[in-house]
PDB file of C-alpha atoms in Angstrom:
ATOM      1  CA  UNK A1130       0.000   0.000   0.000  1.00  0.00           C
ATOM      2  CA  UNK A1131       1.248   3.484  -0.869  1.00  0.00           C
ATOM      3  CA  UNK A1132       1.205   6.301   1.652  1.00  0.00           C
ATOM      4  CA  UNK A1133       0.008   9.871   1.293  1.00  0.00           C
ATOM      5  CA  UNK A1134       0.325  12.812   3.657  1.00  0.00           C
ATOM      6  CA  UNK A1135      -2.746  14.134   5.440  1.00  0.00           C
ATOM      7  CA  UNK A1136      -3.003  17.887   6.053  1.00  0.00           C
ATOM      8  CA  UNK A1137      -5.267  20.103   8.090  1.00  0.00           C
ATOM      9  CA  UNK A1138      -7.088  23.093   6.600  1.00  0.00           C
ATOM     10  CA  UNK A1139      -4.135  25.358   7.442  1.00  0.00           C
ATOM     11  CA  UNK A1140      -1.762  23.290   5.323  1.00  0.00           C
ATOM     12  CA  UNK A1141       0.121  21.599   8.165  1.00  0.00           C
ATOM     13  CA  UNK A1142       0.834  17.885   7.929  1.00  0.00           C
ATOM     14  CA  UNK A1143      -0.940  15.944  10.679  1.00  0.00           C
ATOM     15  CA  UNK A1144      -0.436  12.277   9.704  1.00  0.00           C
ATOM     16  CA  UNK A1145       0.055   9.731   6.940  1.00  0.00           C
ATOM     17  CA  UNK A1146      -2.645   7.652   5.275  1.00  0.00           C
ATOM     18  CA  UNK A1147      -2.290   4.296   3.568  1.00  0.00           C
ATOM     19  CA  UNK A1148      -4.094   4.126   0.233  1.00  0.00           C
ATOM     20  CA  UNK A1149      -5.609   0.960  -1.217  1.00  0.00           C
ATOM     21  CA  UNK A1150      -3.584   0.113  -4.327  1.00  0.00           C
ATOM     22  CA  UNK A1151      -6.642  -1.521  -5.897  1.00  0.00           C
ATOM     23  CA  UNK A1152      -8.196   1.960  -6.148  1.00  0.00           C
ATOM     24  CA  UNK A1153      -5.360   4.488  -6.016  1.00  0.00           C
ATOM     25  CA  UNK A1154      -2.424   2.445  -7.283  1.00  0.00           C
ATOM     26  CA  UNK A1155      -3.371   0.894 -10.619  1.00  0.00           C
ATOM     27  CA  UNK A1156      -1.837   1.643 -14.019  1.00  0.00           C
ATOM     28  CA  UNK A1157      -4.132   4.342 -15.488  1.00  0.00           C
ATOM     29  CA  UNK A1158      -5.981   3.190 -18.603  1.00  0.00           C
ATOM     30  CA  UNK A1159      -6.078   6.265 -20.874  1.00  0.00           C
ATOM     31  CA  UNK A1160      -8.389   4.656 -23.442  1.00  0.00           C
ATOM     32  CA  UNK A1161     -11.128   3.936 -20.903  1.00  0.00           C
ATOM     33  CA  UNK A1162     -10.753   7.369 -19.276  1.00  0.00           C
ATOM     34  CA  UNK A1163     -11.125   9.029 -22.683  1.00  0.00           C
ATOM     35  CA  UNK A1164     -14.214   6.947 -23.448  1.00  0.00           C
ATOM     36  CA  UNK A1165     -15.728   7.948 -20.110  1.00  0.00           C
ATOM     37  CA  UNK A1166     -15.082  11.662 -20.690  1.00  0.00           C
ATOM     38  CA  UNK A1167     -16.633  11.516 -24.181  1.00  0.00           C
ATOM     39  CA  UNK A1168     -19.638   9.680 -22.709  1.00  0.00           C
ATOM     40  CA  UNK A1169     -20.042  12.330 -19.976  1.00  0.00           C
ATOM     41  CA  UNK A1170     -19.930  15.201 -22.485  1.00  0.00           C
ATOM     42  CA  UNK A1171     -22.347  13.446 -24.848  1.00  0.00           C
ATOM     43  CA  UNK A1172     -24.805  12.895 -22.005  1.00  0.00           C
ATOM     44  CA  UNK A1173     -24.680  16.629 -21.174  1.00  0.00           C
ATOM     45  CA  UNK A1174     -25.882  17.600 -24.654  1.00  0.00           C
ATOM     46  CA  UNK A1175     -29.483  18.829 -24.712  1.00  0.00           C
ATOM     47  CA  UNK A1176     -30.122  17.817 -28.317  1.00  0.00           C
ATOM     48  CA  UNK A1177     -32.821  20.495 -28.710  1.00  0.00           C
ATOM     49  CA  UNK A1178     -31.608  21.925 -32.045  1.00  0.00           C
ATOM     50  CA  UNK A1179     -34.275  21.852 -34.737  1.00  0.00           C
ATOM     51  CA  UNK A1180     -34.739  22.965 -38.354  1.00  0.00           C
ATOM     52  CA  UNK A1181     -37.892  23.363 -40.430  1.00  0.00           C
ATOM     53  CA  UNK A1182     -38.569  20.956 -43.279  1.00  0.00           C
ATOM     54  CA  UNK A1183     -40.383  22.076 -46.442  1.00  0.00           C
ATOM     55  CA  UNK A1184     -43.712  20.996 -44.943  1.00  0.00           C
ATOM     56  CA  UNK A1185     -43.144  23.129 -41.819  1.00  0.00           C
ATOM     57  CA  UNK A1186     -42.133  26.401 -43.519  1.00  0.00           C
ATOM     58  CA  UNK A1187     -45.095  28.761 -44.006  1.00  0.00           C
ATOM     59  CA  UNK A1188     -46.199  29.528 -47.569  1.00  0.00           C
ATOM     60  CA  UNK A1189     -45.385  27.724 -50.771  1.00  0.00           C
ATOM     61  CA  UNK A1190     -48.828  26.252 -51.269  1.00  0.00           C
ATOM     62  CA  UNK A1191     -49.184  27.497 -54.847  1.00  0.00           C
ATOM     63  CA  UNK A1192     -47.204  26.100 -57.762  1.00  0.00           C
ATOM     64  CA  UNK A1193     -44.944  29.028 -58.851  1.00  0.00           C
ATOM     65  CA  UNK A1194     -45.504  28.503 -62.582  1.00  0.00           C
ATOM     66  CA  UNK A1195     -47.087  26.000 -64.914  1.00  0.00           C
ATOM     67  CA  UNK A1196     -45.407  22.657 -65.463  1.00  0.00           C
ATOM     68  CA  UNK A1197     -44.447  23.032 -69.135  1.00  0.00           C
ATOM     69  CA  UNK A1198     -43.565  25.657 -71.709  1.00  0.00           C
ATOM     70  CA  UNK A1199     -41.861  28.310 -69.572  1.00  0.00           C
ATOM     71  CA  UNK A1200     -38.250  27.316 -70.127  1.00  0.00           C
ATOM     72  CA  UNK A1201     -37.756  26.991 -66.372  1.00  0.00           C
ATOM     73  CA  UNK A1202     -37.222  23.745 -64.509  1.00  0.00           C
ATOM     74  CA  UNK A1203     -40.456  22.391 -63.106  1.00  0.00           C
ATOM     75  CA  UNK A1204     -41.222  23.539 -59.561  1.00  0.00           C
ATOM     76  CA  UNK A1205     -44.003  22.504 -57.236  1.00  0.00           C
ATOM     77  CA  UNK A1206     -43.381  24.901 -54.332  1.00  0.00           C
ATOM     78  CA  UNK A1207     -41.319  27.965 -53.414  1.00  0.00           C
ATOM     79  CA  UNK A1208     -40.506  26.303 -50.102  1.00  0.00           C
ATOM     80  CA  UNK A1209     -38.427  23.453 -51.550  1.00  0.00           C
ATOM     81  CA  UNK A1210     -34.879  23.218 -50.111  1.00  0.00           C
ATOM     82  CA  UNK A1211     -33.236  24.758 -53.209  1.00  0.00           C
ATOM     83  CA  UNK A1212     -35.269  27.986 -52.875  1.00  0.00           C
ATOM     84  CA  UNK A1213     -34.355  30.967 -50.684  1.00  0.00           C
ATOM     85  CA  UNK A1214     -36.599  30.834 -47.602  1.00  0.00           C
ATOM     86  CA  UNK A1215     -37.232  27.170 -48.372  1.00  0.00           C
ATOM     87  CA  UNK A1216     -37.143  24.311 -45.894  1.00  0.00           C
ATOM     88  CA  UNK A1217     -33.996  22.450 -44.828  1.00  0.00           C
ATOM     89  CA  UNK A1218     -33.330  19.013 -46.268  1.00  0.00           C
ATOM     90  CA  UNK A1219     -32.204  16.383 -43.731  1.00  0.00           C
ATOM     91  CA  UNK A1220     -31.565  19.028 -41.051  1.00  0.00           C
ATOM     92  CA  UNK A1221     -31.211  18.284 -37.325  1.00  0.00           C
ATOM     93  CA  UNK A1222     -34.251  17.483 -35.220  1.00  0.00           C
ATOM     94  CA  UNK A1223     -34.518  17.107 -31.410  1.00  0.00           C
ATOM     95  CA  UNK A1224     -32.765  13.911 -30.339  1.00  0.00           C
ATOM     96  CA  UNK A1225     -30.984  12.355 -27.385  1.00  0.00           C
ATOM     97  CA  UNK A1226     -27.219  11.896 -27.518  1.00  0.00           C
ATOM     98  CA  UNK A1227     -27.176   9.681 -24.440  1.00  0.00           C
ATOM     99  CA  UNK A1228     -25.507   6.287 -24.469  1.00  0.00           C
ATOM    100  CA  UNK A1229     -24.293   3.995 -21.720  1.00  0.00           C
ATOM    101  CA  UNK A1230     -20.964   2.428 -20.795  1.00  0.00           C
ATOM    102  CA  UNK A1231     -20.817  -0.887 -18.944  1.00  0.00           C
ATOM    103  CA  UNK A1232     -20.098  -1.015 -15.213  1.00  0.00           C
ATOM    104  CA  UNK A1233     -16.664  -2.626 -15.516  1.00  0.00           C
ATOM    105  CA  UNK A1234     -15.432   0.169 -17.763  1.00  0.00           C
ATOM    106  CA  UNK A1235     -16.920   2.807 -15.462  1.00  0.00           C
ATOM    107  CA  UNK A1236     -15.134   1.365 -12.432  1.00  0.00           C
ATOM    108  CA  UNK A1237     -11.844   1.005 -14.315  1.00  0.00           C
ATOM    109  CA  UNK A1238     -12.091   4.597 -15.572  1.00  0.00           C
ATOM    110  CA  UNK A1239     -12.746   5.898 -12.048  1.00  0.00           C
ATOM    111  CA  UNK A1240      -9.826   3.931 -10.563  1.00  0.00           C
ATOM    112  CA  UNK A1241      -7.581   5.103 -13.425  1.00  0.00           C
ATOM    113  CA  UNK A1242      -8.531   8.742 -12.847  1.00  0.00           C
ATOM    114  CA  UNK A1243      -7.919   8.475  -9.087  1.00  0.00           C
ATOM    115  CA  UNK A1244      -4.601   6.677  -9.605  1.00  0.00           C
ATOM    116  CA  UNK A1245      -3.457   9.290 -12.130  1.00  0.00           C
ATOM    117  CA  UNK A1246      -3.990  12.039  -9.526  1.00  0.00           C
ATOM    118  CA  UNK A1247      -1.855  10.117  -7.011  1.00  0.00           C
ATOM    119  CA  UNK A1248       0.861   9.481  -9.641  1.00  0.00           C
ATOM    120  CA  UNK A1249       0.960  13.178 -10.585  1.00  0.00           C
ATOM    121  CA  UNK A1250       0.981  14.253  -6.891  1.00  0.00           C
ATOM    122  CA  UNK A1251      -2.232  16.216  -7.486  1.00  0.00           C
ATOM    123  CA  UNK A1252      -4.259  14.494  -4.765  1.00  0.00           C
ATOM    124  CA  UNK A1253      -4.403  16.343  -1.435  1.00  0.00           C
ATOM    125  CA  UNK A1254      -5.974  14.629   1.572  1.00  0.00           C
ATOM    126  CA  UNK A1255      -7.389  16.884   4.282  1.00  0.00           C
ATOM    127  CA  UNK A1256      -8.012  15.587   7.801  1.00  0.00           C
ATOM    128  CA  UNK A1257     -11.391  17.361   8.017  1.00  0.00           C
ATOM    129  CA  UNK A1258     -12.997  19.906   5.684  1.00  0.00           C
ATOM    130  CA  UNK A1259     -15.323  21.932   7.865  1.00  0.00           C
ATOM    131  CA  UNK A1260     -16.648  25.454   7.317  1.00  0.00           C
ATOM    132  CA  UNK A1261     -18.524  26.900  10.280  1.00  0.00           C
ATOM    133  CA  UNK A1262     -20.068  29.966   8.592  1.00  0.00           C
ATOM    134  CA  UNK A1263     -20.990  30.939   5.050  1.00  0.00           C
ATOM    135  CA  UNK A1264     -17.573  32.452   4.319  1.00  0.00           C
ATOM    136  CA  UNK A1265     -15.803  32.219   0.988  1.00  0.00           C
ATOM    137  CA  UNK A1266     -12.641  33.528   2.655  1.00  0.00           C
ATOM    138  CA  UNK A1267     -12.301  30.326   4.728  1.00  0.00           C
ATOM    139  CA  UNK A1268     -12.271  28.107   1.630  1.00  0.00           C
ATOM    140  CA  UNK A1269      -9.925  30.454  -0.259  1.00  0.00           C
ATOM    141  CA  UNK A1270      -7.444  30.409   2.646  1.00  0.00           C
ATOM    142  CA  UNK A1271      -7.623  26.605   2.869  1.00  0.00           C
ATOM    143  CA  UNK A1272      -6.907  26.160  -0.849  1.00  0.00           C
ATOM    144  CA  UNK A1273      -4.043  28.667  -0.685  1.00  0.00           C
ATOM    145  CA  UNK A1274      -2.502  26.849   2.284  1.00  0.00           C
ATOM    146  CA  UNK A1275      -2.772  23.540   0.420  1.00  0.00           C
ATOM    147  CA  UNK A1276      -1.299  24.941  -2.802  1.00  0.00           C
ATOM    148  CA  UNK A1277      -4.521  24.453  -4.760  1.00  0.00           C
ATOM    149  CA  UNK A1278      -5.437  28.031  -5.665  1.00  0.00           C
ATOM    150  CA  UNK A1279      -6.107  27.390  -9.369  1.00  0.00           C
ATOM    151  CA  UNK A1280      -8.577  24.697 -10.450  1.00  0.00           C
ATOM    152  CA  UNK A1281      -9.564  22.487  -7.536  1.00  0.00           C
ATOM    153  CA  UNK A1282     -12.175  19.806  -6.938  1.00  0.00           C
ATOM    154  CA  UNK A1283     -13.182  19.543  -3.274  1.00  0.00           C
ATOM    155  CA  UNK A1284     -14.680  16.169  -2.346  1.00  0.00           C
ATOM    156  CA  UNK A1285     -16.442  15.338   0.919  1.00  0.00           C
ATOM    157  CA  UNK A1286     -18.091  12.200   2.273  1.00  0.00           C
ATOM    158  CA  UNK A1287     -21.592  13.718   2.386  1.00  0.00           C
ATOM    159  CA  UNK A1288     -23.366  16.896   1.309  1.00  0.00           C
ATOM    160  CA  UNK A1289     -22.248  19.993   3.218  1.00  0.00           C
ATOM    161  CA  UNK A1290     -24.523  22.930   2.388  1.00  0.00           C
ATOM    162  CA  UNK A1291     -22.297  25.498   4.109  1.00  0.00           C
ATOM    163  CA  UNK A1292     -19.172  24.339   2.236  1.00  0.00           C
ATOM    164  CA  UNK A1293     -20.985  24.215  -1.120  1.00  0.00           C
ATOM    165  CA  UNK A1294     -22.284  27.789  -0.782  1.00  0.00           C
ATOM    166  CA  UNK A1295     -18.976  29.089   0.571  1.00  0.00           C
ATOM    167  CA  UNK A1296     -17.075  27.700  -2.437  1.00  0.00           C
ATOM    168  CA  UNK A1297     -19.757  28.430  -5.049  1.00  0.00           C
ATOM    169  CA  UNK A1298     -18.426  31.794  -6.250  1.00  0.00           C
ATOM    170  CA  UNK A1299     -14.706  30.929  -6.307  1.00  0.00           C
ATOM    171  CA  UNK A1300     -13.560  30.750  -9.956  1.00  0.00           C
ATOM    172  CA  UNK A1301     -12.235  27.307 -10.936  1.00  0.00           C
ATOM    173  CA  UNK A1302     -13.448  25.552  -7.773  1.00  0.00           C
ATOM    174  CA  UNK A1303     -16.124  22.859  -7.584  1.00  0.00           C
ATOM    175  CA  UNK A1304     -17.460  20.790  -4.705  1.00  0.00           C
ATOM    176  CA  UNK A1305     -18.671  17.198  -4.964  1.00  0.00           C
ATOM    177  CA  UNK A1306     -19.536  14.225  -2.787  1.00  0.00           C
ATOM    178  CA  UNK A1307     -18.337  10.643  -3.238  1.00  0.00           C
ATOM    179  CA  UNK A1308     -21.740   9.792  -4.711  1.00  0.00           C
ATOM    180  CA  UNK A1309     -21.621  12.546  -7.368  1.00  0.00           C
ATOM    181  CA  UNK A1310     -17.956  12.092  -8.321  1.00  0.00           C
ATOM    182  CA  UNK A1311     -17.265  11.784 -12.052  1.00  0.00           C
ATOM    183  CA  UNK A1312     -14.172  10.872 -14.073  1.00  0.00           C
ATOM    184  CA  UNK A1313     -14.586  14.094 -16.083  1.00  0.00           C
ATOM    185  CA  UNK A1314     -14.419  16.275 -12.960  1.00  0.00           C
ATOM    186  CA  UNK A1315     -11.401  14.434 -11.530  1.00  0.00           C
ATOM    187  CA  UNK A1316      -9.429  14.903 -14.760  1.00  0.00           C
ATOM    188  CA  UNK A1317     -10.721  18.408 -15.484  1.00  0.00           C
ATOM    189  CA  UNK A1318      -9.448  19.963 -12.245  1.00  0.00           C
ATOM    190  CA  UNK A1319      -5.761  20.453 -11.451  1.00  0.00           C
ATOM    191  CA  UNK A1320      -5.973  19.493  -7.773  1.00  0.00           C
ATOM    192  CA  UNK A1321      -8.082  16.774  -6.172  1.00  0.00           C
ATOM    193  CA  UNK A1322      -8.734  17.954  -2.603  1.00  0.00           C
ATOM    194  CA  UNK A1323     -10.467  15.180  -0.688  1.00  0.00           C
ATOM    195  CA  UNK A1324     -11.497  14.735   2.945  1.00  0.00           C
ATOM    196  CA  UNK A1325      -9.983  11.799   4.818  1.00  0.00           C
ATOM    197  CA  UNK A1326     -13.344  10.144   5.485  1.00  0.00           C
ATOM    198  CA  UNK A1327     -14.222  10.535   1.787  1.00  0.00           C
ATOM    199  CA  UNK A1328     -11.078   8.544   0.877  1.00  0.00           C
ATOM    200  CA  UNK A1329     -12.328   5.691   3.061  1.00  0.00           C
ATOM    201  CA  UNK A1330     -15.749   5.867   1.376  1.00  0.00           C
ATOM    202  CA  UNK A1331     -14.173   5.820  -2.126  1.00  0.00           C
ATOM    203  CA  UNK A1332     -12.126   2.741  -1.192  1.00  0.00           C
ATOM    204  CA  UNK A1333     -15.232   1.083   0.217  1.00  0.00           C
ATOM    205  CA  UNK A1334     -17.158   1.679  -3.034  1.00  0.00           C
ATOM    206  CA  UNK A1335     -14.459   0.885  -5.606  1.00  0.00           C
ATOM    207  CA  UNK A1336     -12.112  -1.615  -3.912  1.00  0.00           C
TER     208      UNK A1336
END
């Protein structure tokens, strides 16, 4: 088992923590992580774009000229796709972009993402993340002390309303719980700041 330092919110080391190599010590699988990120982004798409076909564009009910003898190509409507103000041929319609990935791949992608943070020394374990009042300053000072001022993902064991609201307006900072953790978020943020009890919960879920 590999060891990682545990800090308090002021940035002082308080102890060491042994990490389960089955979760935090595997060889990261880049292919599966990429597939998981693409899946996450696809599932975020609303798919509400829509174009009008020739039957949905107003007008065009009258044949513009007679069938024969004019020298023009025959036309049945001024709302055909080749006309200005005509309908769109084979244009996009509302659809769902969602698709699923099997559980084994999901678990492997999550373990790979967590292990990559440990390998890159971007995982910071905090003894206890606790904010007493709704104060952004407290979270900013904690991140500065931990060397995670830029993009940071703060993960706790359970939902903490005070922490979420205190960190909500800090640029580049996001809060999450073990239950809402995603591979995309882990890879998207520079630093993975996680509470000690959340580490135990992650190992319990993914070991």
